[in-house]
Amino acid sequence: MGKGEESDKITINVGGTRHETYKSTLRTLPGTRLAWLADPDAQSNFDFDGKSNEFFFDRHPGIFSYVLNYYRTGKLHCPADICGPLFEEELTYWGIDETDVEPCCWMTYRQHRDAEEALDIFESPEPGGGAGGEEPEEEGGREMALQRLGMDDRPPGAAGAAGGGGCCRNWQPKMWALFEDPYSSKAARVVAFASLFFILVSITTFCLETHEAFNIDVNVTETLVVGNTTTVLLTHKVETEPILTYIEGVCVLWFTLEFLVRIICCPDKLLFIKNLLNIIDFVAILPFYLEVGLSGLSSKAARDVLGFLRVVRFVRILRIFKLTRHFVGLRVLGHTLRASTNEFLLLIIFLALGVLIFATMIYYAERIGAKTSDPTGSDHTHFKNIPIGFWWAVVTMTTLGYGDMYPKTWSGMVVGALCALAGVLTIAMPVPVIVNNFGMYYSLAMAKQKLPKKKKKHIPRPAPLDSPTYGKSEENSPRNSTQSDTCPLAVEEGATERKRSGETPKAGL
């Protein structure tokens, strides 16, 4: 090897692992940190050991192999055994854009961000921030939590105070946590169990009201006056056992109290009203009071309204969705359905295409064997028209097979067999994606529940800019060189480190 090639060699020690490459290789990505090593004054700007003739960086050695391979091949791959945030931080340090990650590794690289977003969904809404009613360990934890709720304890005139007045600032967040988050304190768990009890009792009562044993036939006499003629009409009316009505009334009183406390103590009234579960609570409570208020009226309009309210009693069953506040699995199911919207739309589109195609095919296939005496060709088959075939296609493709409609000709049976096979394949394709989404959300929800309470996080203080950790001095930093115009890497990193440590920037160290 010639002397020119030997002088072009460069040795880089990253975390104790030595790497050898050429300066020409590092120049392939100008403006990055490694490209600065190819500059003539690199030895004075970075931590250079003259004895071993190598540059030293106290960074992750495993990730650096992928970074250096990016300079050699022009393709940036993400290691599967490295956590995403760590790889992202290393890319930022070396000055490499994350969009350079190869498409084959992009989903792996993005997994940590999706996980962080999903974990935020299952974040506890308690204002105190601590589990089991414990106070936050950090001194300003309660103040920050109250600021998020819009209930800062500081006086209205204080800097950064959220406003509000009176003793409400003290008890309002506590009452909100008591009724909203079952895991905020022991008292909140008691309230949660009471709410769960009344929900189950209300649903049980709703189901028992339809049973014959709890329905009573009552003879009702009505007096009808037409002109000077008075007619007494005897009618039969079915009423529910009074005991079930009393039980339902007690449950509604609890739901009313719970709803009023939550809407009074909620930090954001508009957000509370927009919440679907809160709308369900209100819709399930309102018909009971309307029915009680109109029960004493004898007019025909009142009776018609009462009849309508009895029909809309079914909204009471929607209270089952309130269990999502107490059971993580139901919340996971809701988030899974929301995250799988595209897959469900794809499934519906596939199913609609199949229904349209096979309903048309079965209509014409059944007419192949029609007799000449039947001009319409529909006397021997259930498929009188194509819209009727839609029902058969849906039932067949979803593998239900009610048997109310079935082909009677050989050609129709062939179409029926193809419809059943296509239905199995169509439904099976989007299902794995939905199952994967459920598994991801469930594992993250379980991780959020079992995650130990964090102690005071230790954030290491940033090393001085002239230390080996930064690899360059304040005076001789490449930020003052021509590369700083093309890659403001050092400036951004120094600002980020000072921001993390909570220190103010200094003019010199």
Tab-separated table of C-alpha atoms in Angstrom, residues 46-233:
chain	number	residue	atom	x	y	z
A	46	PHE	CA	-11.452	16.770	18.670
A	47	ASP	CA	-10.072	14.432	21.299
A	48	PHE	CA	-7.014	13.060	19.506
A	49	ASP	CA	-4.490	10.681	21.071
A	50	GLY	CA	-1.097	11.260	19.462
A	51	LYS	CA	0.417	8.086	20.896
A	52	SER	CA	-2.139	5.715	19.405
A	53	ASN	CA	-2.909	8.094	16.528
A	54	GLU	CA	-6.675	7.830	16.941
A	55	PHE	CA	-9.724	9.982	17.665
A	56	PHE	CA	-11.852	9.084	20.668
A	57	PHE	CA	-15.632	9.487	21.089
A	58	ASP	CA	-17.458	8.352	24.206
A	59	ARG	CA	-20.529	7.152	22.328
A	60	HIS	CA	-22.386	3.875	21.700
A	61	PRO	CA	-19.947	1.559	19.861
A	62	GLY	CA	-22.609	-0.768	18.461
A	63	ILE	CA	-24.604	1.946	16.736
A	64	PHE	CA	-21.448	3.540	15.358
A	65	SER	CA	-20.857	0.436	13.219
A	66	TYR	CA	-24.138	1.148	11.420
A	67	VAL	CA	-23.258	4.838	11.126
A	68	LEU	CA	-19.836	4.103	9.622
A	69	ASN	CA	-21.360	1.538	7.281
A	70	TYR	CA	-23.665	4.302	6.027
A	71	TYR	CA	-20.592	6.258	4.914
A	72	ARG	CA	-19.232	3.184	3.153
A	73	THR	CA	-22.344	1.914	1.384
A	74	GLY	CA	-24.697	4.907	1.326
A	75	LYS	CA	-27.448	2.870	3.019
A	76	LEU	CA	-28.502	3.486	6.627
A	77	HIS	CA	-30.022	0.490	8.389
A	78	CYS	CA	-31.496	0.342	11.889
A	79	PRO	CA	-30.287	-2.357	14.333
A	80	ALA	CA	-33.108	-4.550	15.570
A	81	ASP	CA	-31.609	-4.987	19.066
A	82	ILE	CA	-31.290	-1.252	19.814
A	83	CYS	CA	-34.092	0.843	21.291
A	84	GLY	CA	-35.394	3.432	18.856
A	85	PRO	CA	-34.795	6.550	20.988
A	86	LEU	CA	-31.146	5.562	21.515
A	87	PHE	CA	-30.596	5.118	17.776
A	88	GLU	CA	-32.362	8.426	17.123
A	89	GLU	CA	-30.130	10.204	19.649
A	90	GLU	CA	-26.985	8.768	18.095
A	91	LEU	CA	-28.061	9.853	14.619
A	92	THR	CA	-28.577	13.360	15.968
A	93	TYR	CA	-25.126	13.370	17.537
A	94	TRP	CA	-23.372	12.257	14.367
A	95	GLY	CA	-25.394	14.750	12.325
A	96	ILE	CA	-27.285	12.260	10.167
A	97	ASP	CA	-30.852	12.911	9.035
A	98	GLU	CA	-33.320	10.257	10.183
A	99	THR	CA	-35.057	10.324	6.802
A	100	ASP	CA	-31.976	8.579	5.382
A	101	VAL	CA	-33.045	5.339	7.087
A	102	GLU	CA	-33.751	2.652	4.498
A	103	PRO	CA	-37.415	1.771	3.819
A	104	CYS	CA	-36.876	-1.790	5.041
A	105	CYS	CA	-35.934	-0.467	8.508
A	106	TRP	CA	-38.198	2.563	8.681
A	107	MET	CA	-41.056	0.804	10.464
A	108	THR	CA	-38.620	-0.671	12.993
A	109	TYR	CA	-37.153	2.769	13.549
A	110	ARG	CA	-40.613	4.322	14.018
A	111	GLN	CA	-41.898	1.721	16.458
A	112	HIS	CA	-40.749	3.611	19.535
A	113	ARG	CA	-42.674	6.731	18.541
A	114	ASP	CA	-45.857	4.751	17.992
A	115	ALA	CA	-45.322	3.105	21.380
A	116	GLU	CA	-44.838	6.476	23.073
A	117	GLU	CA	-48.034	7.816	21.522
A	118	ALA	CA	-49.947	4.719	22.642
A	119	LEU	CA	-48.532	4.987	26.170
A	120	ASP	CA	-49.706	8.582	26.367
A	121	ILE	CA	-53.239	7.349	25.659
A	122	PHE	CA	-53.190	5.207	28.798
A	123	GLU	CA	-51.714	8.002	30.934
A	124	SER	CA	-53.507	8.338	34.264
A	125	PRO	CA	-55.637	11.501	34.427
A	126	GLU	CA	-55.242	12.018	38.183
A	127	PRO	CA	-54.265	15.559	39.102
A	128	GLY	CA	-51.810	14.500	41.795
A	129	GLY	CA	-49.674	12.470	39.456
A	130	GLY	CA	-49.062	9.724	42.020
A	131	ALA	CA	-50.556	6.268	42.331
A	132	GLY	CA	-52.475	5.236	45.395
A	133	GLY	CA	-53.015	8.773	46.578
A	134	GLU	CA	-49.333	9.426	47.165
A	135	GLU	CA	-47.980	12.887	46.690
A	136	PRO	CA	-45.570	13.546	43.841
A	137	GLU	CA	-41.971	13.228	44.853
A	138	GLU	CA	-40.784	16.295	43.016
A	139	GLU	CA	-41.425	19.561	44.789
A	140	GLY	CA	-43.279	21.223	41.927
A	141	GLY	CA	-45.249	18.146	40.873
A	142	ARG	CA	-48.556	19.223	42.378
A	143	GLU	CA	-48.332	22.731	40.992
A	144	MET	CA	-47.570	21.440	37.496
A	145	ALA	CA	-50.449	18.971	37.708
A	146	LEU	CA	-52.854	21.689	38.805
A	147	GLN	CA	-51.670	23.908	35.990
A	148	ARG	CA	-52.587	21.145	33.538
A	149	LEU	CA	-56.042	21.060	35.129
A	150	GLY	CA	-56.322	24.836	35.041
A	151	MET	CA	-56.466	24.955	38.863
A	152	ASP	CA	-53.186	26.444	39.979
A	153	ASP	CA	-52.895	27.123	43.705
A	154	ARG	CA	-51.009	30.335	43.158
A	155	PRO	CA	-52.841	33.667	43.540
A	156	PRO	CA	-54.491	35.004	40.395
A	157	GLY	CA	-52.019	37.838	40.229
A	158	ALA	CA	-48.969	35.573	40.447
A	159	ALA	CA	-46.878	34.909	37.388
A	160	GLY	CA	-48.138	31.893	35.530
A	161	ALA	CA	-51.159	31.391	37.738
A	162	ALA	CA	-54.095	29.772	35.988
A	163	GLY	CA	-56.727	31.804	37.732
A	164	GLY	CA	-59.739	30.752	39.692
A	165	GLY	CA	-60.617	31.659	43.265
A	166	GLY	CA	-61.889	30.519	46.607
A	167	CYS	CA	-61.471	27.118	48.194
A	168	CYS	CA	-62.540	25.453	44.948
A	169	ARG	CA	-58.917	25.212	43.894
A	170	ASN	CA	-58.268	22.858	46.806
A	171	TRP	CA	-61.125	20.393	46.581
A	172	GLN	CA	-62.003	20.563	42.880
A	173	PRO	CA	-59.019	18.551	41.568
A	174	LYS	CA	-59.420	16.050	44.398
A	175	MET	CA	-63.085	15.477	43.569
A	176	TRP	CA	-62.237	15.167	39.880
A	177	ALA	CA	-59.645	12.498	40.619
A	178	LEU	CA	-62.035	10.780	43.037
A	179	PHE	CA	-64.702	10.206	40.387
A	180	GLU	CA	-62.560	10.089	37.234
A	181	ASP	CA	-59.485	7.993	38.024
A	182	PRO	CA	-60.039	4.775	40.034
A	183	TYR	CA	-56.298	4.398	40.680
A	184	SER	CA	-55.647	7.818	42.230
A	185	SER	CA	-56.488	6.844	45.834
A	186	LYS	CA	-58.230	4.256	47.998
A	187	ALA	CA	-61.332	6.416	48.175
A	188	ALA	CA	-61.377	6.583	44.383
A	189	ARG	CA	-61.305	2.784	44.271
A	190	VAL	CA	-64.322	2.671	46.580
A	191	VAL	CA	-66.186	5.106	44.324
A	192	ALA	CA	-65.181	3.051	41.301
A	193	PHE	CA	-66.512	-0.155	42.867
A	194	ALA	CA	-69.750	1.618	43.795
A	195	SER	CA	-70.126	2.900	40.236
A	196	LEU	CA	-69.405	-0.557	38.867
A	197	PHE	CA	-72.010	-2.052	41.218
A	198	PHE	CA	-74.728	0.382	40.138
A	199	ILE	CA	-73.885	-0.147	36.454
A	200	LEU	CA	-74.281	-3.909	36.785
A	201	VAL	CA	-77.478	-3.547	38.829
A	202	SER	CA	-78.956	-1.135	36.272
A	203	ILE	CA	-78.186	-3.450	33.369
A	204	THR	CA	-79.600	-6.424	35.263
A	205	THR	CA	-82.776	-4.486	36.027
A	206	PHE	CA	-83.102	-3.485	32.394
A	207	CYS	CA	-82.944	-7.127	31.325
A	208	LEU	CA	-85.368	-8.335	34.011
A	209	GLU	CA	-87.968	-5.765	32.963
A	210	THR	CA	-88.503	-7.731	29.755
A	211	HIS	CA	-89.143	-11.023	31.592
A	212	GLU	CA	-92.754	-12.195	31.875
A	213	ALA	CA	-92.417	-12.808	35.622
A	214	PHE	CA	-91.871	-9.100	36.255
A	215	ASN	CA	-94.660	-7.853	33.995
A	216	ILE	CA	-98.135	-7.288	35.467
A	217	ASP	CA	-101.397	-7.020	33.538
A	218	VAL	CA	-103.331	-4.051	34.878
A	219	ASN	CA	-106.895	-3.151	34.019
A	220	VAL	CA	-107.170	0.559	33.304
A	221	THR	CA	-110.504	2.372	33.026
A	222	GLU	CA	-110.674	5.508	30.952
A	223	THR	CA	-113.579	7.903	30.791
A	224	LEU	CA	-114.223	9.266	27.321
A	225	VAL	CA	-116.580	12.236	27.028
A	226	VAL	CA	-117.976	12.978	23.578
A	227	GLY	CA	-120.527	15.802	23.692
A	228	ASN	CA	-123.138	14.791	26.247
A	229	THR	CA	-122.162	11.129	26.121
A	230	THR	CA	-119.785	9.644	28.671
A	231	THR	CA	-118.203	6.320	27.844
A	232	VAL	CA	-116.113	4.186	30.203
A	233	LEU	CA	-113.443	2.167	28.432
